[in-house]
XYZ file of C-alpha atoms in Angstrom:
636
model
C 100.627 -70.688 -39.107
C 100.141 -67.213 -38.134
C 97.114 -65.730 -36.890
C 96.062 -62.519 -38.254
C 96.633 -59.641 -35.982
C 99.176 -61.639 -34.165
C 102.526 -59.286 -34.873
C 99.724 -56.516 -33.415
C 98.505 -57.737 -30.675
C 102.437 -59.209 -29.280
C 102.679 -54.863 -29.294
C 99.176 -54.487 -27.267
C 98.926 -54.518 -23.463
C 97.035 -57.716 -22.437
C 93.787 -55.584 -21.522
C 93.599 -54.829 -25.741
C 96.001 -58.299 -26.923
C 92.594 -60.193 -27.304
C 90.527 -57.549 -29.431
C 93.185 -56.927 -31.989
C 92.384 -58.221 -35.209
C 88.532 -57.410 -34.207
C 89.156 -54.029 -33.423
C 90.328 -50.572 -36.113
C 94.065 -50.051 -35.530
C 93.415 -46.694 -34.741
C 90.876 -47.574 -32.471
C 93.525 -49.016 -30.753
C 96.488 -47.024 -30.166
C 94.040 -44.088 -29.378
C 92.814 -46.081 -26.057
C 96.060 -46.847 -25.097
C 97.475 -43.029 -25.352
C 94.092 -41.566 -23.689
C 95.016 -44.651 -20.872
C 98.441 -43.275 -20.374
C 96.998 -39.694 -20.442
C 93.895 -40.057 -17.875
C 95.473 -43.297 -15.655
C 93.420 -46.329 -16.186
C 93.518 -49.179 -18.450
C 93.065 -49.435 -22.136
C 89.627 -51.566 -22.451
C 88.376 -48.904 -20.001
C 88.730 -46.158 -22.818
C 87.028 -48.597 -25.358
C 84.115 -49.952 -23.015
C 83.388 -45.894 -21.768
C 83.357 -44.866 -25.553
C 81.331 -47.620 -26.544
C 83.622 -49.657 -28.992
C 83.133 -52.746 -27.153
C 80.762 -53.899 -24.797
C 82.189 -54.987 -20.611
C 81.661 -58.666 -21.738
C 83.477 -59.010 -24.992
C 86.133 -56.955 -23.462
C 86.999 -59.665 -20.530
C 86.219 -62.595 -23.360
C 88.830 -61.244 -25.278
C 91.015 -60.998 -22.163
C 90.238 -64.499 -20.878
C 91.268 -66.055 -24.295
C 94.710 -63.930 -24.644
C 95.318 -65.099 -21.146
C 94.139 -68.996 -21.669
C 91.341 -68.938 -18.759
C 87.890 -69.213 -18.617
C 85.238 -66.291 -19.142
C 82.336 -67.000 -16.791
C 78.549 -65.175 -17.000
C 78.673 -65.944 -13.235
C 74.657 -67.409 -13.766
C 75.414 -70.636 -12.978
C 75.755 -72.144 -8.906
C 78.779 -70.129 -7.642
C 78.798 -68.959 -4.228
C 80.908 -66.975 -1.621
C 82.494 -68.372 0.830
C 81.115 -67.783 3.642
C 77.702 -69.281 2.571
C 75.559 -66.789 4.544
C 78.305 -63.631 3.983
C 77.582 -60.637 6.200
C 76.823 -56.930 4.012
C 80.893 -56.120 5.172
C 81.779 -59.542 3.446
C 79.843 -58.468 -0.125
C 80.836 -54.761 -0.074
C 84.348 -56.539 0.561
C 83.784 -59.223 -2.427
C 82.476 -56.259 -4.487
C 85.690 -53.784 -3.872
C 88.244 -56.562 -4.312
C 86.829 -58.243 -6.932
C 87.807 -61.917 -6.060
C 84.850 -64.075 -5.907
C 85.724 -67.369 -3.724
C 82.956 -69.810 -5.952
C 82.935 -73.611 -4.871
C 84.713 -76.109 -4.942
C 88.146 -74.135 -4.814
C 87.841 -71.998 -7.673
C 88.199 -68.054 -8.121
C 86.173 -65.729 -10.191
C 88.073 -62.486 -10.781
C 86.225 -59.072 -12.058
C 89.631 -57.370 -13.158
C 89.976 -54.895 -16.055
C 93.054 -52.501 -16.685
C 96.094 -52.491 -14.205
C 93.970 -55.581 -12.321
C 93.822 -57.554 -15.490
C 98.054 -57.045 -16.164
C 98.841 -57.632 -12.503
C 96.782 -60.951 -13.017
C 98.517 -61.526 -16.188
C 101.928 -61.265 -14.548
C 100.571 -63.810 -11.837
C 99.912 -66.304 -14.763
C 103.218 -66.156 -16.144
C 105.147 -67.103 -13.132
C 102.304 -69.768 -12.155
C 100.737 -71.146 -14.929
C 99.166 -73.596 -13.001
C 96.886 -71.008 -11.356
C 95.132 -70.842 -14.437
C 93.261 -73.742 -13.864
C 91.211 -72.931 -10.770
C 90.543 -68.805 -12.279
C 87.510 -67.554 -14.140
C 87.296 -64.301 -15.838
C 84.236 -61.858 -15.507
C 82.962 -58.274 -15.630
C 82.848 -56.160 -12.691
C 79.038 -55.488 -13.734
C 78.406 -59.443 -13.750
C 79.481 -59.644 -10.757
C 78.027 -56.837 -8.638
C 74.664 -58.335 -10.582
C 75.292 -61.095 -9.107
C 75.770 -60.176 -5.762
C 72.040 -58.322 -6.205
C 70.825 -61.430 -7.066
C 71.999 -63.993 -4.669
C 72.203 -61.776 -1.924
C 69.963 -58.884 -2.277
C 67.729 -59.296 1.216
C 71.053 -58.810 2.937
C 72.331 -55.831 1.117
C 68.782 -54.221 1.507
C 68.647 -54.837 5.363
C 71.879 -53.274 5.549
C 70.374 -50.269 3.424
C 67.251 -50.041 5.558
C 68.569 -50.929 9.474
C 72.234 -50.505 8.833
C 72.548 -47.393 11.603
C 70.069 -48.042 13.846
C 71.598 -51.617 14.009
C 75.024 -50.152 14.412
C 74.254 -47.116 16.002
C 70.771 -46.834 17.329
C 71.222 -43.747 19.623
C 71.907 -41.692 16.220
C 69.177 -42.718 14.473
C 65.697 -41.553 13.961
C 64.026 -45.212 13.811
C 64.586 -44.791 17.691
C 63.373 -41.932 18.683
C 59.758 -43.622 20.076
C 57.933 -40.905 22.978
C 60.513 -37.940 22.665
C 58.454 -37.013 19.529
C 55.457 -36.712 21.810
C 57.626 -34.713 24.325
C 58.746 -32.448 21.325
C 55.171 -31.811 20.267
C 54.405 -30.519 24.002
C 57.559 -28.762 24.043
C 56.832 -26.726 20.802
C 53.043 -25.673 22.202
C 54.466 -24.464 25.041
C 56.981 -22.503 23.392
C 54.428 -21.104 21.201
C 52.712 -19.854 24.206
C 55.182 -18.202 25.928
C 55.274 -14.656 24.084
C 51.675 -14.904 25.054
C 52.104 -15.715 28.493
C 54.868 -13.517 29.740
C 53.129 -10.698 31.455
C 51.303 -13.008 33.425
C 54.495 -15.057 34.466
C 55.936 -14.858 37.943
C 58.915 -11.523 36.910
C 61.970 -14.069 37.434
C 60.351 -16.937 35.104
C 59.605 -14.323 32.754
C 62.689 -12.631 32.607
C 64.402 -15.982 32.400
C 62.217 -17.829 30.029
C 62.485 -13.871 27.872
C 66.672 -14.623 27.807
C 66.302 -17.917 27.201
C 64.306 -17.663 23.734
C 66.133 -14.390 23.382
C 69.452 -16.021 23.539
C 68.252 -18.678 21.184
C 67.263 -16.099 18.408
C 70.213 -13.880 18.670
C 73.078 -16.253 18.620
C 71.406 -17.728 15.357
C 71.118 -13.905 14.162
C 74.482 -13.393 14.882
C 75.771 -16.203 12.653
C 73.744 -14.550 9.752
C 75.462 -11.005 10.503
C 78.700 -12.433 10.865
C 78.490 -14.017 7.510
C 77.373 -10.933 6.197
C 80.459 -9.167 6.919
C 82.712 -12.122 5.796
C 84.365 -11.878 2.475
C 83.450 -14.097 -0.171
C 85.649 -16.975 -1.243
C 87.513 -17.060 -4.358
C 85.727 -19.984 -6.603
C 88.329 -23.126 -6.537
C 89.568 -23.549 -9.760
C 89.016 -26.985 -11.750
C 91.116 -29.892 -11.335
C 93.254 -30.658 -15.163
C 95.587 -32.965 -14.181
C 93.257 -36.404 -15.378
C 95.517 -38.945 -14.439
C 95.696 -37.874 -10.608
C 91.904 -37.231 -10.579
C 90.161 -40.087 -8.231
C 87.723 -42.277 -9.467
C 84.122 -40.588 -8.843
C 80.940 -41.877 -8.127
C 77.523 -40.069 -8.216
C 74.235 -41.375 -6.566
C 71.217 -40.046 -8.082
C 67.933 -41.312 -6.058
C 64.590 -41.278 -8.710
C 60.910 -41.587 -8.388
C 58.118 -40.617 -9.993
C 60.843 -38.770 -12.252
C 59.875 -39.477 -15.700
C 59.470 -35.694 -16.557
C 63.073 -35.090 -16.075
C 65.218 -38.074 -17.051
C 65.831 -36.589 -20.136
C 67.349 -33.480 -18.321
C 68.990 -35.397 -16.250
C 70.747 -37.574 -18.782
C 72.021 -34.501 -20.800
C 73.099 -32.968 -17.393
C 74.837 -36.017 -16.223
C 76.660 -36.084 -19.637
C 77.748 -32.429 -19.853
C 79.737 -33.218 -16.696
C 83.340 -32.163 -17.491
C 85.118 -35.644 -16.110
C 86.946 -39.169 -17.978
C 83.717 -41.183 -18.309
C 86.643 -44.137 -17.595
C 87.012 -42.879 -13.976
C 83.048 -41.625 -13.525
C 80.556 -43.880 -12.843
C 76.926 -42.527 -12.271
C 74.047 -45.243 -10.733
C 70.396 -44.147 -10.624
C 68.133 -45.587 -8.115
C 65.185 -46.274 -8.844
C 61.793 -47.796 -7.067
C 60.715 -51.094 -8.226
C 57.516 -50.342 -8.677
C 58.425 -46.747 -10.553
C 58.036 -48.556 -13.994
C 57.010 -44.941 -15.691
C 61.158 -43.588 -14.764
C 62.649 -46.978 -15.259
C 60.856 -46.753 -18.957
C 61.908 -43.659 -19.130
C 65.918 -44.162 -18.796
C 65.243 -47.119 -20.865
C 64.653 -44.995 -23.396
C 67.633 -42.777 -23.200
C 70.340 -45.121 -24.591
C 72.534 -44.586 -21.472
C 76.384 -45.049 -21.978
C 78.203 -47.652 -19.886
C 79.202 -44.955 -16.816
C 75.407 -45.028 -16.276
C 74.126 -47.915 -14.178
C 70.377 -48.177 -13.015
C 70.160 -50.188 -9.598
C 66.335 -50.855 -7.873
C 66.351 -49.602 -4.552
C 64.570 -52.604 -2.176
C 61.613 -52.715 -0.812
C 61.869 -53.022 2.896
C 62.166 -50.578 5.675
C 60.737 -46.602 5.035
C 60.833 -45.389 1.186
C 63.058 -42.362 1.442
C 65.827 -41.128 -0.131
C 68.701 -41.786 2.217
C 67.730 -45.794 2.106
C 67.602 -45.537 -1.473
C 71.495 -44.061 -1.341
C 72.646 -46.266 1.178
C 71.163 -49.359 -1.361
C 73.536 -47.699 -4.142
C 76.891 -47.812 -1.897
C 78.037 -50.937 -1.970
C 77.818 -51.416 -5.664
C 80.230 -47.795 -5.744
C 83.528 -47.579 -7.045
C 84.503 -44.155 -6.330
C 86.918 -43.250 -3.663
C 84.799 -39.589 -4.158
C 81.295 -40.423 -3.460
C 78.514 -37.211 -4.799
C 75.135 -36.880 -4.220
C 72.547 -35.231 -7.117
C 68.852 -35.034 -7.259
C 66.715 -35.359 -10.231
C 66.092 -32.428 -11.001
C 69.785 -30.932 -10.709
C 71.509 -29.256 -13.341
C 74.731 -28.477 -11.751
C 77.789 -26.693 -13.161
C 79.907 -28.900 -15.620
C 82.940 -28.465 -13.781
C 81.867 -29.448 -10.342
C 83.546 -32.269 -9.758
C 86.699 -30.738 -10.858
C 86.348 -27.868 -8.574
C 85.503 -30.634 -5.877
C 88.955 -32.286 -6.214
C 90.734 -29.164 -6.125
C 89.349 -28.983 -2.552
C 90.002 -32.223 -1.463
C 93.283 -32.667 -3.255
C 95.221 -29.196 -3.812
C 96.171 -28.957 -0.331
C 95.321 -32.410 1.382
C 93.497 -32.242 4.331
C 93.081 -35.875 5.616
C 89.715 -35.025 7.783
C 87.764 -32.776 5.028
C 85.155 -35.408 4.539
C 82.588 -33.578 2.320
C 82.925 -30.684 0.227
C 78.785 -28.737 -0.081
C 78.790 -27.111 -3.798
C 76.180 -24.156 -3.647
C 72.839 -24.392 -4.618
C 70.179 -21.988 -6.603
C 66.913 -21.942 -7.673
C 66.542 -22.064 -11.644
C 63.340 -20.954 -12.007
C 62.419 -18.163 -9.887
C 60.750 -16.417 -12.291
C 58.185 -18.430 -12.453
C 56.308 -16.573 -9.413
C 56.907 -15.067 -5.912
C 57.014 -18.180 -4.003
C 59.787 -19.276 -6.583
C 61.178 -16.218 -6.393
C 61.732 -16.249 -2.586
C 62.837 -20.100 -2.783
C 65.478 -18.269 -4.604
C 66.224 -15.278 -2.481
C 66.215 -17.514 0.390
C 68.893 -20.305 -1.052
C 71.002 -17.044 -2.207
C 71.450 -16.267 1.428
C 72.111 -19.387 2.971
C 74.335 -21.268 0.178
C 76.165 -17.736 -0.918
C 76.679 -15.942 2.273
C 76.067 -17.684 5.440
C 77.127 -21.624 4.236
C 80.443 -20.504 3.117
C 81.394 -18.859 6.241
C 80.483 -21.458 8.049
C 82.981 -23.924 6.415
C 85.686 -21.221 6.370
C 85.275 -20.882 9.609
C 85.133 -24.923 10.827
C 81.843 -24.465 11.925
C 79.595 -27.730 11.193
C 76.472 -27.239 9.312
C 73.394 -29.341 8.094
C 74.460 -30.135 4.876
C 72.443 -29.323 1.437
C 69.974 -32.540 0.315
C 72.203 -32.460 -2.961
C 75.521 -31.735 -4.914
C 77.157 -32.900 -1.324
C 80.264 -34.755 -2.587
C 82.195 -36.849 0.521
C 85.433 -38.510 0.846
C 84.142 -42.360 0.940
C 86.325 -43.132 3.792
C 84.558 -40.686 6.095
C 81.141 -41.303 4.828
C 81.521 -44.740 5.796
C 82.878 -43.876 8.699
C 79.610 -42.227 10.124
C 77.625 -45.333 8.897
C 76.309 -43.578 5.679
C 72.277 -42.078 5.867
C 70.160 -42.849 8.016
C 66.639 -44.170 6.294
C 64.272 -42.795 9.379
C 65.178 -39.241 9.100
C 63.896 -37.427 6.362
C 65.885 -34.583 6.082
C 69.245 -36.834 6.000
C 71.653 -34.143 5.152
C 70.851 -32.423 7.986
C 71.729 -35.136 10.432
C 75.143 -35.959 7.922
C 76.618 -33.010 8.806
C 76.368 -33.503 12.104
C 77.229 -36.691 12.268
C 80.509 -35.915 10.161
C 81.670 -33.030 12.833
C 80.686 -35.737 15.693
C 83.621 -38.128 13.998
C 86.019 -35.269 13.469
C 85.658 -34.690 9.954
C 85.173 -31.306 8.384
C 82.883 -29.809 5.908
C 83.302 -26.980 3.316
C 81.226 -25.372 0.522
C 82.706 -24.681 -2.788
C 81.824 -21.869 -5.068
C 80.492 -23.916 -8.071
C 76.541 -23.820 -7.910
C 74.375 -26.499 -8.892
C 70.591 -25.196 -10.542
C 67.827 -26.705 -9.040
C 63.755 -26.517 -9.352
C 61.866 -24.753 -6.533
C 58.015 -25.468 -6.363
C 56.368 -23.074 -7.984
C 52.632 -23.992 -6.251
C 52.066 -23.825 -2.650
C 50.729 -26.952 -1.809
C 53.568 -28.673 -3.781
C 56.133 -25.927 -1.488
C 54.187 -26.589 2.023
C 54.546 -30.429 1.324
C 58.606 -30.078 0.416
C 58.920 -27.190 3.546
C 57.270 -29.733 5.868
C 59.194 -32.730 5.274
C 62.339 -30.387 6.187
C 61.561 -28.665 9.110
C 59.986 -32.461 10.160
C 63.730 -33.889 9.387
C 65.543 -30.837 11.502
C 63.384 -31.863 14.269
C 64.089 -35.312 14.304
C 67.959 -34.278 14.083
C 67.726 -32.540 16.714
C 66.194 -34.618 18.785
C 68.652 -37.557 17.777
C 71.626 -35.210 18.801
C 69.993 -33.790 21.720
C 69.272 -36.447 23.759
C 72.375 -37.143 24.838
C 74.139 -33.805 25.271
C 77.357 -34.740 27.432
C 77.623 -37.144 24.107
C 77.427 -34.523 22.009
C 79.813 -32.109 23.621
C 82.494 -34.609 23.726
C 82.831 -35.626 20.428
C 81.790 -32.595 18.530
C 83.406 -30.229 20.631
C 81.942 -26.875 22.612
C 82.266 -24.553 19.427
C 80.159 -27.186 17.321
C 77.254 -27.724 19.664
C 76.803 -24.622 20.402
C 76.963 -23.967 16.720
C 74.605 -26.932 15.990
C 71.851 -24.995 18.194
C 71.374 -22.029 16.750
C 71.679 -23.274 13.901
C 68.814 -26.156 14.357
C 67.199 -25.308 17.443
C 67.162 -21.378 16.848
C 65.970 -21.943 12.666
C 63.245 -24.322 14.191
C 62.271 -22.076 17.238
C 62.055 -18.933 15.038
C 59.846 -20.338 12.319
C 57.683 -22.006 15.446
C 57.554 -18.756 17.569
C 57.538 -16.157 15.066
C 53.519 -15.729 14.501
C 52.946 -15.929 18.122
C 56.026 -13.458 18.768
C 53.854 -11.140 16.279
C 50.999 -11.357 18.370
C 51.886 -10.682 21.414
C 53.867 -7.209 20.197
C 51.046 -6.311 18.430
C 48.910 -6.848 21.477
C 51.736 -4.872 23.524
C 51.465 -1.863 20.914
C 47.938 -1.952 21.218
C 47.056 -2.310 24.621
C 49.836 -0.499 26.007
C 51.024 -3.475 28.339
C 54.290 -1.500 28.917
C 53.698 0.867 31.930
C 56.149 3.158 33.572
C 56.738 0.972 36.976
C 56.951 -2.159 35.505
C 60.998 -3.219 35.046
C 60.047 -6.402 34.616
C 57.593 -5.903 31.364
C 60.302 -3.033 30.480
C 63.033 -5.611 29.994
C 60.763 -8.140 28.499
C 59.388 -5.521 25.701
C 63.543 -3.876 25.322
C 64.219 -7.702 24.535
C 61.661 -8.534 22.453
C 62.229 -5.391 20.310
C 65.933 -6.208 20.372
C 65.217 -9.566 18.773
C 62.993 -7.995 16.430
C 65.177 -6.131 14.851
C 68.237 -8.059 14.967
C 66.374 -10.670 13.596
C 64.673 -8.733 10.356
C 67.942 -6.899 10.163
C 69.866 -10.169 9.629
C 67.501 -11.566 7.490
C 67.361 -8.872 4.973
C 70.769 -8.312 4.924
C 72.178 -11.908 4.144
C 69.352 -12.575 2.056
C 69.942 -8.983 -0.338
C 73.327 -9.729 -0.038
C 73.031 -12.899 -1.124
C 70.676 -11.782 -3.916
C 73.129 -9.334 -4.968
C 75.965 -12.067 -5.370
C 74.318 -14.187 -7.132
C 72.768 -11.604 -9.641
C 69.133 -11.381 -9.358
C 66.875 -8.295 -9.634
C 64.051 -6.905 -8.040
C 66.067 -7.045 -4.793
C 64.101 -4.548 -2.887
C 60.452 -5.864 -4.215
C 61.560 -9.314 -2.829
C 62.523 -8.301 0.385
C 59.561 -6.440 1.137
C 58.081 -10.325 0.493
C 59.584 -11.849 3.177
C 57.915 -11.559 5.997
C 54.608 -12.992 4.369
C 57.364 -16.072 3.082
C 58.239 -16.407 7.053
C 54.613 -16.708 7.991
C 54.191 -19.655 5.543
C 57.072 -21.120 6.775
C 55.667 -21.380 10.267
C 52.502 -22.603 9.049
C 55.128 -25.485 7.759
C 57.040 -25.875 10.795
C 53.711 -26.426 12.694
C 52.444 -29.005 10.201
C 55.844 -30.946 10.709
C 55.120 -30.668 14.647
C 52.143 -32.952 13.347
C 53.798 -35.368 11.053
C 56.507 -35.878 13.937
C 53.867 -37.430 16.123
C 51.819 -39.096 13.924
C 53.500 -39.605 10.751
C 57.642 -39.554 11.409
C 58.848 -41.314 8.481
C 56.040 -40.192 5.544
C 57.861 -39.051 3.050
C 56.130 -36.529 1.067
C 57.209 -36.213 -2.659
C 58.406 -33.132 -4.352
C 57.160 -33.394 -7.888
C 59.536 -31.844 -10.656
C 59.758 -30.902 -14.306
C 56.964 -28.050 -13.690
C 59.111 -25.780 -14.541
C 57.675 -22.660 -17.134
C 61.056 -20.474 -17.130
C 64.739 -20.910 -16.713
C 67.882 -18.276 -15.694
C 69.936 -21.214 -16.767
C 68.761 -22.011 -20.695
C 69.799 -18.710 -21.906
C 73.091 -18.458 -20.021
C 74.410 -22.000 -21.050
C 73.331 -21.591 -24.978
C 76.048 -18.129 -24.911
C 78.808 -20.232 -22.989
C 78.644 -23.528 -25.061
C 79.878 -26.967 -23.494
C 83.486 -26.468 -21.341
C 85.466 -28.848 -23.301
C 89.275 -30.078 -21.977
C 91.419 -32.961 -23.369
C 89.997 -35.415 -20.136
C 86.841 -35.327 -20.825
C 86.708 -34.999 -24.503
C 86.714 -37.814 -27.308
C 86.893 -38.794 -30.862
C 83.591 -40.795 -31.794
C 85.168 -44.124 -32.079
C 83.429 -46.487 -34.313
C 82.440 -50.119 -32.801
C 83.814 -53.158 -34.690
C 81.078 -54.662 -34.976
C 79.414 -51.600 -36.839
């Protein structure tokens, strides 16, 4: 006797054999020609569009292939007993579960699920000692049985592998940085009074500092722009993607964030988004309760030991990754639809094997909503839209953006992922990548964010920055033959004016201001005196190198990205520059006292928005990847 749906599912691949009968006709043959179009299997279009849940897809499969669906709740174990983090991210990328005694629990869907199918029909004896399951189930699993191992690699995973570049380690040379930074402060001060050739030298030695960093910004200024990269439309040879998005405290945003993750132009088959969240955050994780998420959305708790930063809360996400493209949002991020499109198209178009991470640009969304947003946004114009991408053009390594970073996995596990100590991770990334060889670029596809709009809420997020550039440099610095070997001449150098001269100018500037105004007004400069002559002709020449810079990246940048009230802004600044050294001074503090305090930026404050407006008169970007019918479920 014939079962129905037989003659139908004898036509299906073995991925849909077992739901025919249970599942529209239609519904059918559309998976398999959207599987064919995009590249993966056939219960991967159903389970993304939400036709049939991960479980009744590999029940299905399990009967059509006469083995055993397991829940995976019951005693089975890996083999080794005690398995290291390498073993589970291992067990979790292959799949193949070794349980006890002698059995194997597979999480295969799609091309895994035929190949195992092909297995079974030359051996049909295997079939006796293989259970079926869900990759979810088992990467659940894994969280639950092993957990305390996975979060110890999270949490001590560097400074265990790599303790010289981590910021866990960095014990008195905080103390010695402290010291260092006082008496840099007091140098402008202390000049005059300085033996002529410490003056002169200690005068060239800041001097230096500030210039070469004022050169980069004047060399970017004169560098054309770069074309933006157009998307990626070929779905089937786009990779599979994976986004981290860290949350806490977030609740005002997660429904932004939801309708931002799912205007993304990209196969939800081939995307796979997890959100991180704190276990005691119950007010988010209620929150993205409440949002219905599709199946490309996974929420994972972030564990409880070691600091509570971002970074640990990333490198808690990474195992449980399937992406061979690993990105990196924030909350708050709205970022352009087509992003990850635009990413491949750099990684892929023209294959270069050692571009590990691809920066998109960044912008303040609301910087209307005062002047300190409004200089958060004059400031990001000039560092992600003129001086970033001629960095990258240029091979020059750069402290990376703390979002819409998007990394090849290979190299980000290369580098042993984030490090939890150092607050201002991206910073030490990007060094860390050039240290390994690998390259960074910036793409011209620009991701909104949400500048602080209060100063408090500003100095907090400022500090916490400038506190995480210290401890990166300090990590790279103290070993500097280290350094120069493996990053090369060109990068170290580049690394210090970057860091060291951003850090040193936003530590030195108010004192700088001091002593010239003391100079102007007290007429320290006497004909005579060579050795105050060259110290004041320096001084000056800094001055205005270093406003001149400044002003013109930052109204160039301005003018790129089409803001207004370019000249009104500018004027601005150097009150903006004071506030950032009362930040940078601050962070001097924390360093000492308070390393790894991490001190929230709270979002969804917002009162206005460049970005509403502009995306109501585009629409949604639409293409035939990302695009679907609304399929109905069977069990509707």
């Amino acid at each position: 006797m014939r079962v129905p749906g037989d003659d139908l599912a004898a036509s299906l691949p073995v991925e849909l054999a077992g739901l025919a009968g249970t599942v529209e006709p239609g519904d059918l043959a559309y998976a398999q020609r959207r599987a064919r179009l995009i590249g993966v299997g056939a219960d991967e279009v159903l389970i993304a569009a939400g036709v049939v849940t991960p479980d009744r897809a590999a029940q299905a499969a399990a009967r059509r292939l006469g083995i055993a669906f397991t829940r995976i709740d019951g005693a089975e174990a890996p083999v080794p007993s005690r398995p290291s983090a390498a073993d589970l991210v291992a067990l979790l990328r292959t799949g193949i579960l070794r349980a006890a005694p002698g059995r194997l629990v597979l999480a295969a869907r799609g091309d895994s699920l035929r190949q195992l199918a092909a297995r079974l029909a030359a051996r049909p004896a295997l079939r006796e000692g293989i259970a079926l399951t869900t990759p979810e189930r088992l990467a659940a699993h894994v969280r639950r049985r092993h957990g305390p191992t996975l979060a110890r690699q999270a949490a001590y995973g560097l400074i265990e592998r790599s303790p010289r570049l981590s910021a866990g380690t960095l014990g008195p040379s905080r103390l010695i940085f402290a010291v260092a930074a006082l008496i840099l402060a007091l140098v402008p001060l202390l000049l005059h009074s300085a033996p002529a050739p410490l003056a002169i030298a200690l005068a060239f030695g800041i001097g230096s500092l500030l210039l070469g960093w004022n050169c980069l910004r004047l060399a970017a200024v004169v560098s054309p722009p770069a074309p933006p990269d157009p998307p990626w439309r070929a779905d089937r040879s786009l990779p599979r993607y994976t986004l981290i998005i860290p949350l806490y405290r977030e609740a005002r945003v997660v429904a932004q964030l939801v309708e931002a993750l799912l205007a993304i132009d990209y196969p939800r088959e081939k995307l796979q988004v997890l959100l991180v969240v704190e276990a005691d955050d119950g007010e988010t994780t209620r929150a993205l309760a409440g949002q219905h998420l599709p199946a490309h959305l996974e929420i994972i708790t972030a564990p409880g030991i070691g600091p509570r930063t971002k970074p640990k809360a990333l490198n808690a996400a990474l195992p449980f990754a399937s992406g061979t493209v690993i990105g990196v949002y924030d909350a708050e991020d709205q970022p352009d639809p087509l992003q990850l499109r635009r990413v491949c198209t750099r990684f892929f178009l023209a294959p270069d094997e050692r571009l590990g991470c691809v920066q998109a640009q960044l912008a303040i969304d609301n910087l209307d909503d005062g002047w300190i947003t409004r200089q958060f946004a004059a400031e990001y114009a000039g560092h992600f839209d003129v001086l970033l991408p001629m960095l990258g053009a240029s091979r020059i390594p750069f402290p990376l953006g703390g979002t819409s970073n998007h990394f090849r996995r290979e190299a980000l596990e290369a580098v042993g992922a984030w490090d939890p100590h150092n607050v201002t991770e991206d910073a030490d990334l990007g060094l860390r990548l050039a240290r390994l060889g690998w390259r960074t670029e910036v793409t011209a596809s620009t991701t909104d964010e949400e500048a602080p709009r209060r100063f408090k809420a500003w100095l907090r997020q400022r500090t916490r920055w400038y506190k995480g550039w210290m401890q990166t440099l300090l990590v790279h610095g103290r070993q500097p033959q280290a350094l120069l070997r493996e990053a090369g001449c060109v990068a170290t150098i580049a690394f210090l004016f970057l860091m060291a001269g951003g850090v040193g100018a936003a530590l030195v500037h108010p004192f700088f201001l001091i002593a010239l105004l003391r100079d102007i007004t007290l007429a320290h400069v006497r004909a005579g005196s060579p050795t105050l002559a060259v110290i004041s002709g320096l001084g000056s020449l800094v001055l205005v190198i270093g406003y001149a810079s400044a002003l013109l990246c930052t109204g160039l940048g301005m003018r790129r990205r089409g803001m207004g009230r370019i000249a009104g802004t500018l004027a601005l600044m150097p009150l903006y520059w004071l506030m950032m050294s009362l930040a940078a001074w601050r962070a001097v503090g924390q360093l000492v006292i308070a390393p790894e305090h991490w001190e929230k930026t709270d979002h969804g404050l917002a009162r206005t928005s460049r970005r509403r407006p502009r995306r109501r008169r585009l629409g949604r970007v639409t293409n035939s990847g990302a695009d679907r019918p609304r399929l109905q479920p069977a069990d509707a």
